[in-house]
Coordinates of C-alpha atoms in Angstrom, one line a residue:
M51 CA 4.5 -24.4 40.7
K52 CA 3.3 -24.9 37.2
L53 CA -0.3 -25.2 38.4
L54 CA -0.1 -22.2 40.3
L55 CA 1.3 -20.3 37.2
V56 CA -1.6 -21.4 35.0
I57 CA -4.1 -20.4 37.7
F58 CA -2.5 -17.0 37.8
L59 CA -2.4 -16.5 34.0
V60 CA -6.1 -17.6 33.6
H61 CA -7.2 -15.2 36.3
A62 CA -5.1 -12.3 34.9
I63 CA -6.8 -12.7 31.4
F64 CA -10.2 -13.0 32.9
I65 CA -10.0 -9.8 34.8
P66 CA -12.4 -6.9 33.9
C67 CA -11.0 -4.2 31.5
F68 CA -9.6 -1.5 33.7
S69 CA -9.0 2.1 32.8
F70 CA -5.5 2.7 31.8
D71 CA -3.6 6.0 31.5
V72 CA -3.3 6.1 27.7
P73 CA -0.2 8.1 26.7
G74 CA -1.3 11.3 25.3
K75 CA -5.0 11.0 26.1
D76 CA -5.0 14.4 27.8
L77 CA -3.0 16.1 25.1
P78 CA -4.5 18.6 22.6
L79 CA -6.1 16.6 19.8
T80 CA -9.3 18.2 18.4
L81 CA -11.7 17.4 15.6
D82 CA -11.4 20.9 14.2
Y83 CA -7.6 21.3 14.4
Y84 CA -7.3 22.1 10.7
K85 CA -10.4 24.1 10.4
S86 CA -8.7 27.4 9.6
T87 CA -5.2 26.2 8.5
C88 CA -6.3 23.4 6.0
P89 CA -10.1 23.0 5.9
T90 CA -9.9 20.7 3.0
A91 CA -7.6 18.1 4.5
F92 CA -10.3 15.5 5.4
D93 CA -11.9 15.8 2.0
V94 CA -8.6 15.7 0.1
I95 CA -7.6 12.5 1.9
K96 CA -11.0 10.9 1.6
K97 CA -11.0 11.5 -2.2
E98 CA -7.6 10.1 -2.8
M99 CA -8.3 7.1 -0.6
E100 CA -11.4 6.4 -2.7
C101 CA -9.1 6.1 -5.7
I102 CA -6.6 4.1 -4.0
V103 CA -9.0 1.5 -2.6
K104 CA -10.8 1.4 -6.0
E105 CA -7.4 0.5 -7.7
D106 CA -7.0 -2.5 -5.2
P107 CA -9.2 -3.3 -2.3
R108 CA -6.3 -4.8 -0.5
N109 CA -4.9 -1.2 0.0
A110 CA -7.4 -0.7 2.7
A111 CA -5.9 -3.4 4.9
I112 CA -2.5 -2.2 3.9
V113 CA -3.1 1.4 5.2
I114 CA -5.0 0.1 8.5
R115 CA -2.0 -2.1 9.3
L116 CA 0.5 0.6 8.6
H117 CA -1.3 2.8 11.2
F118 CA -1.3 0.0 13.7
H119 CA 2.3 -0.6 13.3
D120 CA 3.1 3.2 13.8
C121 CA 1.0 3.6 16.9
F122 CA 2.5 0.6 18.7
V123 CA 6.0 2.0 18.4
Q124 CA 6.5 5.3 20.4
G125 CA 2.9 6.4 19.7
C126 CA 1.2 7.6 16.6
D127 CA 3.9 9.9 15.4
A128 CA 4.7 8.6 11.8
S129 CA 8.0 7.1 13.0
V130 CA 7.3 3.9 10.9
L131 CA 7.3 6.0 7.7
L132 CA 11.0 7.2 8.2
D133 CA 13.6 5.8 5.8
E134 CA 16.9 4.7 7.1
T135 CA 19.7 7.3 6.8
E136 CA 23.3 7.6 8.0
T137 CA 22.2 9.2 11.2
L138 CA 18.8 7.4 11.8
Q139 CA 18.0 3.7 12.1
G140 CA 14.4 3.4 10.9
E141 CA 11.8 0.9 11.9
K142 CA 11.2 -0.6 8.3
K143 CA 13.8 -3.3 8.6
A144 CA 12.6 -4.5 12.0
S145 CA 11.5 -8.1 11.9
P146 CA 7.7 -7.5 12.1
N147 CA 8.1 -4.9 9.2
I148 CA 10.6 -6.1 6.8
N149 CA 9.3 -7.8 3.7
S150 CA 5.8 -7.5 5.1
L151 CA 4.7 -3.9 5.8
K152 CA 3.6 -1.9 2.9
G153 CA 1.7 1.3 1.9
Y154 CA 4.5 3.9 2.1
E155 CA 3.9 4.8 -1.5
I156 CA 0.2 5.4 -0.6
V157 CA 1.2 7.9 2.1
D158 CA 3.6 9.6 -0.3
R159 CA 0.8 9.9 -2.9
I160 CA -1.6 11.5 -0.5
K161 CA 1.0 13.7 1.2
N162 CA 2.1 15.3 -2.2
I163 CA -1.5 16.3 -2.8
I164 CA -1.9 17.7 0.8
E165 CA 1.3 19.6 0.5
S166 CA 0.1 21.2 -2.7
E167 CA -3.1 22.3 -0.9
C168 CA -1.7 23.3 2.4
P169 CA 2.2 23.3 2.6
G170 CA 3.7 22.4 5.9
V171 CA 0.4 22.1 7.9
V172 CA -1.0 18.5 8.0
S173 CA 1.3 15.9 9.7
C174 CA 2.1 12.6 8.3
A175 CA 0.8 11.1 11.5
D176 CA -2.6 12.7 11.2
L177 CA -2.6 11.8 7.5
L178 CA -2.2 8.2 8.2
T179 CA -4.7 8.1 11.0
I180 CA -7.4 9.7 8.8
S181 CA -6.5 7.4 5.9
A182 CA -7.0 4.3 8.1
R183 CA -10.5 5.5 9.0
D184 CA -11.4 6.2 5.5
A185 CA -9.9 2.8 4.2
T186 CA -12.2 1.1 6.7
I187 CA -15.3 2.9 5.5
L188 CA -14.5 2.3 1.8
V189 CA -14.6 -1.5 2.3
G190 CA -17.8 -1.5 4.3
G191 CA -16.7 -0.8 7.9
P192 CA -17.8 1.8 10.4
Y193 CA -17.2 5.5 10.6
W194 CA -15.6 7.3 13.6
D195 CA -14.5 10.9 14.1
V196 CA -10.8 11.4 14.0
P197 CA -9.3 13.8 16.5
V198 CA -6.1 15.5 14.9
G199 CA -3.2 17.6 16.0
R200 CA -0.4 15.0 16.1
K201 CA 3.2 16.0 15.2
D202 CA 5.6 13.9 13.3
S203 CA 8.6 12.6 15.3
K204 CA 12.2 13.2 14.5
T205 CA 13.2 9.7 15.7
A206 CA 12.3 6.2 15.1
S207 CA 12.9 3.1 17.3
Y208 CA 14.1 -0.2 15.6
E209 CA 14.3 -1.8 19.1
L210 CA 10.6 -1.0 20.1
A211 CA 9.4 -2.1 16.6
T212 CA 11.0 -5.4 17.4
T213 CA 9.6 -5.8 20.7
N214 CA 6.2 -4.0 20.9
L215 CA 4.4 -5.5 17.9
P216 CA 2.6 -8.7 18.1
T217 CA 3.9 -11.4 15.8
P218 CA 1.8 -14.1 13.8
E219 CA 3.0 -16.9 16.0
E220 CA 2.6 -15.2 19.4
G221 CA 0.7 -16.8 22.2
L222 CA -2.4 -15.1 23.8
V223 CA -0.8 -14.1 27.1
S224 CA 2.1 -12.3 25.3
I225 CA -0.3 -10.6 22.9
I226 CA -2.6 -9.2 25.7
S227 CA 0.5 -8.0 27.5
K228 CA 1.6 -5.9 24.5
F229 CA -1.9 -4.4 24.2
Y230 CA -1.9 -3.7 27.9
Y231 CA 1.3 -1.9 27.6
Q232 CA -0.2 0.4 25.1
G233 CA -3.2 1.1 27.3
L234 CA -5.5 -1.2 25.3
S235 CA -7.8 -3.6 26.9
V236 CA -8.6 -7.2 26.0
E237 CA -11.9 -6.0 24.5
D238 CA -9.8 -3.5 22.4
M239 CA -7.5 -6.2 21.3
V240 CA -10.2 -8.6 20.1
A241 CA -12.0 -5.8 18.3
L242 CA -8.8 -4.6 16.5
V243 CA -8.0 -8.2 15.4
G244 CA -11.2 -7.8 13.5
A245 CA -9.4 -5.8 11.0
H246 CA -8.0 -9.0 9.6
T247 CA -11.3 -9.6 8.0
I248 CA -9.9 -7.6 5.0
G249 CA -6.1 -8.6 5.3
K250 CA -3.9 -11.1 3.6
A251 CA -0.9 -13.0 5.1
Q252 CA 2.3 -14.3 3.7
C253 CA 3.1 -18.1 3.7
R254 CA 5.9 -17.4 6.0
N255 CA 3.6 -16.1 8.6
F256 CA 1.1 -19.0 8.6
R257 CA 3.2 -22.0 7.7
S258 CA 3.6 -23.2 11.3
R259 CA -0.1 -22.9 11.8
I260 CA -1.1 -25.1 8.8
Y261 CA 1.4 -27.7 9.6
G262 CA 0.8 -27.5 13.3
D263 CA -2.5 -27.4 15.2
F264 CA -4.9 -26.4 12.3
R265 CA -6.5 -29.8 12.3
V266 CA -7.0 -29.8 16.1
T267 CA -8.6 -26.5 16.3
S268 CA -10.9 -27.2 13.2
A269 CA -12.0 -30.6 14.7
L270 CA -11.2 -32.5 11.6
N271 CA -14.1 -30.8 9.8
P272 CA -14.3 -32.1 6.2
V273 CA -14.9 -28.7 4.9
S274 CA -12.0 -27.3 6.9
E275 CA -9.8 -30.1 5.6
T276 CA -10.5 -29.0 2.0
Y277 CA -9.5 -25.4 3.0
L278 CA -6.3 -26.8 4.7
T279 CA -5.4 -28.7 1.5
S280 CA -5.6 -25.5 -0.5
L281 CA -3.5 -23.6 2.0
R282 CA -0.8 -26.3 1.9
E283 CA -0.7 -26.2 -1.9
L284 CA -0.1 -22.4 -1.6
C285 CA 2.4 -22.7 1.1
P286 CA 4.8 -25.8 1.1
E287 CA 6.1 -27.2 4.4
S288 CA 9.7 -26.4 3.6
S289 CA 11.0 -23.0 4.7
G290 CA 11.9 -20.8 1.9
E291 CA 9.4 -22.2 -0.6
G292 CA 6.6 -19.9 -1.4
D293 CA 7.4 -17.6 1.5
S294 CA 5.9 -14.6 0.0
N295 CA 2.7 -16.4 -1.4
V296 CA -0.3 -14.7 0.1
T297 CA -3.8 -15.6 0.9
A298 CA -6.8 -13.9 2.7
M299 CA -7.1 -14.2 6.4
D300 CA -10.9 -14.1 5.7
N301 CA -11.6 -16.6 2.9
V302 CA -15.3 -15.9 2.8
T303 CA -15.6 -12.2 2.3
P304 CA -11.9 -11.1 1.9
N305 CA -12.6 -7.6 0.5
L306 CA -15.6 -6.7 2.7
F307 CA -15.0 -5.3 6.3
D308 CA -17.6 -7.4 8.4
N309 CA -17.6 -9.8 11.2
S310 CA -16.7 -12.8 9.1
I311 CA -13.3 -13.2 10.7
Y312 CA -14.9 -14.1 14.0
H313 CA -16.9 -16.9 12.3
T314 CA -13.6 -18.1 10.9
L315 CA -12.2 -18.4 14.5
L316 CA -15.3 -20.2 15.8
R317 CA -14.7 -22.9 13.0
G318 CA -11.0 -23.1 14.2
E319 CA -9.8 -22.0 10.8
G320 CA -7.9 -18.8 11.9
L321 CA -5.0 -18.4 9.4
L322 CA -2.5 -16.9 12.0
N323 CA -1.8 -18.7 15.2
S324 CA -2.1 -15.3 17.0
D325 CA -5.6 -14.9 15.7
Q326 CA -6.8 -18.4 16.6
E327 CA -5.4 -18.2 20.0
I328 CA -7.9 -15.6 21.1
Y329 CA -10.6 -18.3 20.8
S330 CA -8.8 -21.6 21.2
S331 CA -6.2 -20.8 23.9
M332 CA -6.7 -22.5 27.2
F333 CA -6.2 -19.0 28.7
G334 CA -8.9 -17.3 26.5
I335 CA -11.8 -17.5 28.8
Q336 CA -12.6 -13.8 28.4
T337 CA -11.4 -13.5 24.6
R338 CA -13.5 -16.5 23.6
R339 CA -16.7 -14.8 25.0
I340 CA -15.9 -11.7 23.1
V341 CA -15.2 -13.5 19.8
S342 CA -18.5 -15.2 20.0
K343 CA -20.3 -11.9 20.8
Y344 CA -18.9 -10.3 17.8
A345 CA -19.6 -13.3 15.5
E346 CA -23.3 -13.0 16.7
D347 CA -23.6 -9.3 16.7
P348 CA -21.8 -7.3 13.8
V349 CA -23.2 -4.0 15.2
A350 CA -21.4 -4.6 18.5
F351 CA -18.2 -5.4 16.7
F352 CA -18.4 -2.1 14.7
E353 CA -19.1 0.0 17.6
Q354 CA -16.3 -1.4 19.6
F355 CA -13.8 -1.4 16.6
S356 CA -14.6 2.4 16.1
K357 CA -13.9 3.1 19.8
S358 CA -10.8 1.0 19.9
M359 CA -9.5 2.7 16.7
V360 CA -9.9 6.1 18.4
K361 CA -8.2 4.9 21.5
M362 CA -5.3 3.5 19.6
G363 CA -5.0 6.6 17.6
N364 CA -4.7 8.6 20.8
I365 CA -1.5 6.8 21.8
L366 CA 0.7 9.7 21.3
N367 CA 4.5 10.5 21.8
S368 CA 4.4 13.3 24.2
K369 CA 7.9 14.2 23.3
S370 CA 6.9 14.6 19.5
L371 CA 4.0 16.9 20.5
V372 CA 6.4 19.3 22.0
E373 CA 9.7 18.7 19.9
G374 CA 8.1 17.3 16.7
E375 CA 7.3 18.8 13.3
V376 CA 5.1 18.5 10.3
R377 CA 7.4 16.7 7.8
R378 CA 7.3 18.0 4.2
N379 CA 8.2 14.4 3.1
C380 CA 6.9 11.6 5.3
R381 CA 10.2 9.6 4.7
F382 CA 12.5 12.1 6.1
V383 CA 13.0 14.5 8.9
N384 CA 12.8 18.2 7.8
T385 CA 16.3 19.8 7.3

């Protein structure tokens, strides 16, 4: 029975990338949605993001991650931005987000400027989607056109935030299933993981990796051993010690959006178990090939990352498109 299960899982992950019915893909997002109502929207967001990333390059990764966590929970509808109230349980305290997800103040800052230019016009969901694209460009990543016209939800889902988002210690089969659930393929998943080339991780999220199979995946390489020693100095083995200490997931070019993260995985030095799994897992026949392709061809990575970000941004909450709103304050539903 166990052998049959392994054969089934390997086959399931090696299947071609089929076409999925992405929620919201036929709904009215357009490139010129704000052409008459707020023609300066894109420029205002770009200008402010330039200042924000200049202040701290890490802000680019923070904004991209915030967008990802939004889209994986009831679509790209800015539900992740809602604060908890007496009548609404938000997503900020869900286990994948609490003490980890940041960037809410960045959104507030941009929203205040947009509201002064075009009150009640540009949704928080669109603002976050555009900001993620601009953040990528500002640290050396690719450009893509951002279709807009999203509405902000009046609800959030703590439950979906807890179950839909991949975790740092998750195995490959489970990660792929979560991407498939969103209508995203294996190729999309490996490309989107590439955003970790500019991210940082907390000790609590990579402790099990550096005290687990890191030496196995890095094949006892002396250079990798030096890197591992530095990671263990930063992150003690005992739970609770240094939990919030952070380090770059790409220790070669941490502030540059490039394909270096895939070289890290080839060396077996992925900081997060969920990242290294896409190259080292026994089930990673297809994902291993894609990692090698992106490591060898940065243009292919950039092209697919752009496509996958558009595809993820098109995961919409159809209910919000009908019943949603443009929040005046991204943290609260309009009253």
